[in-house]
Amino acid sequence: MPLPCLCVCLPRGPKAQKKFKRLMLHRIKWDEQRNSKRGDPDGSDDEAAKKTNKCCLVWEGTAKDRSFGDIKFKQCPTENMAREHFKKHGTEHYWDLALSESVLESTED
């Protein structure tokens, strides 16, 4: 099973996309390890090593029409729910790209 996948779609102009891309890819330190349990100061190093985060750009470009309306956060606990959410907006290929990248990342480890 692939690692949990988070897909961020940014339907904004070029300036906002450039700033958000820099934030996501360079400014946020994704590889810093955190304790998985806040109350447990001696968290297992093996568990922390398995839970390293990573951010990668899957697709960048412009679309002819806006697919999403206002900015909102949607949490989908299953892959099917996430795919249905993107399908509702006519962008299920975004989810397919993100999920395939997640699968490739999990097989490389």
PDB file of C-alpha atoms in Angstrom:
ATOM      1  CA  MET A   1       0.000   0.000   0.000  1.00  0.00           C
ATOM      2  CA  PRO A   2       1.413   3.436  -0.877  1.00  0.00           C
ATOM      3  CA  LEU A   3       2.245   5.992   1.747  1.00  0.00           C
ATOM      4  CA  PRO A   4      -0.448   8.511   2.696  1.00  0.00           C
ATOM      5  CA  CYS A   5      -0.685  11.044  -0.072  1.00  0.00           C
ATOM      6  CA  LEU A   6      -1.514  14.725   0.119  1.00  0.00           C
ATOM      7  CA  CYS A   7      -2.439  16.535  -3.069  1.00  0.00           C
ATOM      8  CA  VAL A   8      -2.363  20.334  -3.188  1.00  0.00           C
ATOM      9  CA  CYS A   9      -3.973  22.104  -6.143  1.00  0.00           C
ATOM     10  CA  LEU A  10      -3.351  25.818  -6.409  1.00  0.00           C
ATOM     11  CA  PRO A  11      -5.749  27.538  -8.808  1.00  0.00           C
ATOM     12  CA  ARG A  12      -4.149  30.984  -8.739  1.00  0.00           C
ATOM     13  CA  GLY A  13      -2.102  33.237 -10.985  1.00  0.00           C
ATOM     14  CA  PRO A  14       1.568  32.853 -11.920  1.00  0.00           C
ATOM     15  CA  LYS A  15       2.875  35.067  -9.108  1.00  0.00           C
ATOM     16  CA  ALA A  16       1.004  33.143  -6.398  1.00  0.00           C
ATOM     17  CA  GLN A  17       2.028  29.832  -7.949  1.00  0.00           C
ATOM     18  CA  LYS A  18       5.691  30.858  -7.941  1.00  0.00           C
ATOM     19  CA  LYS A  19       5.580  31.881  -4.266  1.00  0.00           C
ATOM     20  CA  PHE A  20       3.665  28.778  -3.210  1.00  0.00           C
ATOM     21  CA  LYS A  21       6.046  26.528  -5.160  1.00  0.00           C
ATOM     22  CA  ARG A  22       9.017  28.111  -3.379  1.00  0.00           C
ATOM     23  CA  LEU A  23       7.299  27.671  -0.024  1.00  0.00           C
ATOM     24  CA  MET A  24       6.444  24.026  -0.588  1.00  0.00           C
ATOM     25  CA  LEU A  25       9.686  22.917  -2.243  1.00  0.00           C
ATOM     26  CA  HIS A  26      12.354  25.024  -0.536  1.00  0.00           C
ATOM     27  CA  ARG A  27      11.269  26.856   2.603  1.00  0.00           C
ATOM     28  CA  ILE A  28       9.447  24.067   4.428  1.00  0.00           C
ATOM     29  CA  LYS A  29      11.885  21.492   5.782  1.00  0.00           C
ATOM     30  CA  TRP A  30       9.967  18.309   5.033  1.00  0.00           C
ATOM     31  CA  ASP A  31      12.739  15.934   6.005  1.00  0.00           C
ATOM     32  CA  GLU A  32      12.968  17.082   9.626  1.00  0.00           C
ATOM     33  CA  GLN A  33      11.937  14.258  11.877  1.00  0.00           C
ATOM     34  CA  ARG A  34       9.273  14.832  14.475  1.00  0.00           C
ATOM     35  CA  ASN A  35       8.145  12.738  17.383  1.00  0.00           C
ATOM     36  CA  SER A  36       5.039  10.875  16.328  1.00  0.00           C
ATOM     37  CA  LYS A  37       3.647  11.111  19.865  1.00  0.00           C
ATOM     38  CA  ARG A  38       3.827  14.499  21.541  1.00  0.00           C
ATOM     39  CA  GLY A  39       3.583  13.063  25.040  1.00  0.00           C
ATOM     40  CA  ASP A  40       6.332  10.484  24.452  1.00  0.00           C
ATOM     41  CA  PRO A  41       9.752  12.203  24.603  1.00  0.00           C
ATOM     42  CA  ASP A  42      11.697   8.938  24.002  1.00  0.00           C
ATOM     43  CA  GLY A  43       9.916   8.132  20.729  1.00  0.00           C
ATOM     44  CA  SER A  44      11.400   5.219  18.870  1.00  0.00           C
ATOM     45  CA  ASP A  45      14.037   6.232  16.301  1.00  0.00           C
ATOM     46  CA  ASP A  46      12.892   3.467  13.965  1.00  0.00           C
ATOM     47  CA  GLU A  47       9.347   4.846  13.873  1.00  0.00           C
ATOM     48  CA  ALA A  48      10.598   8.383  13.292  1.00  0.00           C
ATOM     49  CA  ALA A  49      12.818   7.225  10.433  1.00  0.00           C
ATOM     50  CA  LYS A  50       9.849   5.586   8.726  1.00  0.00           C
ATOM     51  CA  LYS A  51       7.718   8.721   8.987  1.00  0.00           C
ATOM     52  CA  THR A  52       9.918  11.178   7.111  1.00  0.00           C
ATOM     53  CA  ASN A  53       7.924  13.561   4.964  1.00  0.00           C
ATOM     54  CA  LYS A  54       8.704  14.602   1.436  1.00  0.00           C
ATOM     55  CA  CYS A  55       7.304  17.091  -1.038  1.00  0.00           C
ATOM     56  CA  CYS A  56       7.625  16.730  -4.787  1.00  0.00           C
ATOM     57  CA  LEU A  57       6.145  18.638  -7.698  1.00  0.00           C
ATOM     58  CA  VAL A  58       4.036  16.302  -9.807  1.00  0.00           C
ATOM     59  CA  TRP A  59       2.618  18.702 -12.375  1.00  0.00           C
ATOM     60  CA  GLU A  60       2.920  22.410 -13.057  1.00  0.00           C
ATOM     61  CA  GLY A  61       1.084  24.383 -15.678  1.00  0.00           C
ATOM     62  CA  THR A  62      -2.035  26.304 -16.509  1.00  0.00           C
ATOM     63  CA  ALA A  63      -5.491  25.066 -17.318  1.00  0.00           C
ATOM     64  CA  LYS A  64      -7.923  26.632 -19.734  1.00  0.00           C
ATOM     65  CA  ASP A  65     -10.721  26.940 -17.159  1.00  0.00           C
ATOM     66  CA  ARG A  66     -10.783  27.107 -13.367  1.00  0.00           C
ATOM     67  CA  SER A  67     -11.743  23.754 -11.951  1.00  0.00           C
ATOM     68  CA  PHE A  68     -12.105  24.714  -8.316  1.00  0.00           C
ATOM     69  CA  GLY A  69     -13.929  27.640  -6.749  1.00  0.00           C
ATOM     70  CA  ASP A  70     -12.840  29.162  -3.469  1.00  0.00           C
ATOM     71  CA  ILE A  71      -9.918  27.853  -1.464  1.00  0.00           C
ATOM     72  CA  LYS A  72     -11.026  25.058   0.818  1.00  0.00           C
ATOM     73  CA  PHE A  73      -9.480  22.118   2.570  1.00  0.00           C
ATOM     74  CA  LYS A  74     -10.953  18.698   1.955  1.00  0.00           C
ATOM     75  CA  GLN A  75      -9.900  15.665   3.963  1.00  0.00           C
ATOM     76  CA  CYS A  76     -10.530  12.334   2.279  1.00  0.00           C
ATOM     77  CA  PRO A  77      -9.662   9.304   4.440  1.00  0.00           C
ATOM     78  CA  THR A  78      -9.704   6.840   1.529  1.00  0.00           C
ATOM     79  CA  GLU A  79      -8.307   6.866  -1.981  1.00  0.00           C
ATOM     80  CA  ASN A  80     -11.771   6.361  -3.459  1.00  0.00           C
ATOM     81  CA  MET A  81     -13.162   9.413  -1.683  1.00  0.00           C
ATOM     82  CA  ALA A  82     -10.253  11.539  -2.905  1.00  0.00           C
ATOM     83  CA  ARG A  83     -10.715  10.319  -6.469  1.00  0.00           C
ATOM     84  CA  GLU A  84     -14.451  11.053  -6.322  1.00  0.00           C
ATOM     85  CA  HIS A  85     -13.766  14.573  -5.039  1.00  0.00           C
ATOM     86  CA  PHE A  86     -11.419  15.307  -7.948  1.00  0.00           C
ATOM     87  CA  LYS A  87     -13.805  13.606 -10.382  1.00  0.00           C
ATOM     88  CA  LYS A  88     -16.585  15.929  -9.217  1.00  0.00           C
ATOM     89  CA  HIS A  89     -14.445  18.854 -10.409  1.00  0.00           C
ATOM     90  CA  GLY A  90     -13.340  17.096 -13.608  1.00  0.00           C
ATOM     91  CA  THR A  91      -9.710  16.787 -12.483  1.00  0.00           C
ATOM     92  CA  GLU A  92      -9.336  13.154 -11.479  1.00  0.00           C
ATOM     93  CA  HIS A  93      -6.068  13.042 -13.451  1.00  0.00           C
ATOM     94  CA  TYR A  94      -4.497  15.244 -10.733  1.00  0.00           C
ATOM     95  CA  TRP A  95      -5.208  12.554  -8.154  1.00  0.00           C
ATOM     96  CA  ASP A  96      -3.938   9.828 -10.488  1.00  0.00           C
ATOM     97  CA  LEU A  97      -0.638  11.683 -10.936  1.00  0.00           C
ATOM     98  CA  ALA A  98      -0.183  12.281  -7.206  1.00  0.00           C
ATOM     99  CA  LEU A  99      -1.071   8.703  -6.310  1.00  0.00           C
ATOM    100  CA  SER A 100       1.232   7.207  -8.948  1.00  0.00           C
ATOM    101  CA  GLU A 101       4.098   9.377  -7.633  1.00  0.00           C
ATOM    102  CA  SER A 102       3.337   8.139  -4.108  1.00  0.00           C
ATOM    103  CA  VAL A 103       3.374   4.526  -5.293  1.00  0.00           C
ATOM    104  CA  LEU A 104       6.716   5.044  -7.051  1.00  0.00           C
ATOM    105  CA  GLU A 105       8.192   6.648  -3.926  1.00  0.00           C
ATOM    106  CA  SER A 106       7.076   3.728  -1.752  1.00  0.00           C
ATOM    107  CA  THR A 107       8.594   1.140  -4.112  1.00  0.00           C
ATOM    108  CA  GLU A 108      11.942   2.942  -4.196  1.00  0.00           C
ATOM    109  CA  ASP A 109      12.309   2.652  -0.411  1.00  0.00           C
TER     110      ASP A 109
END
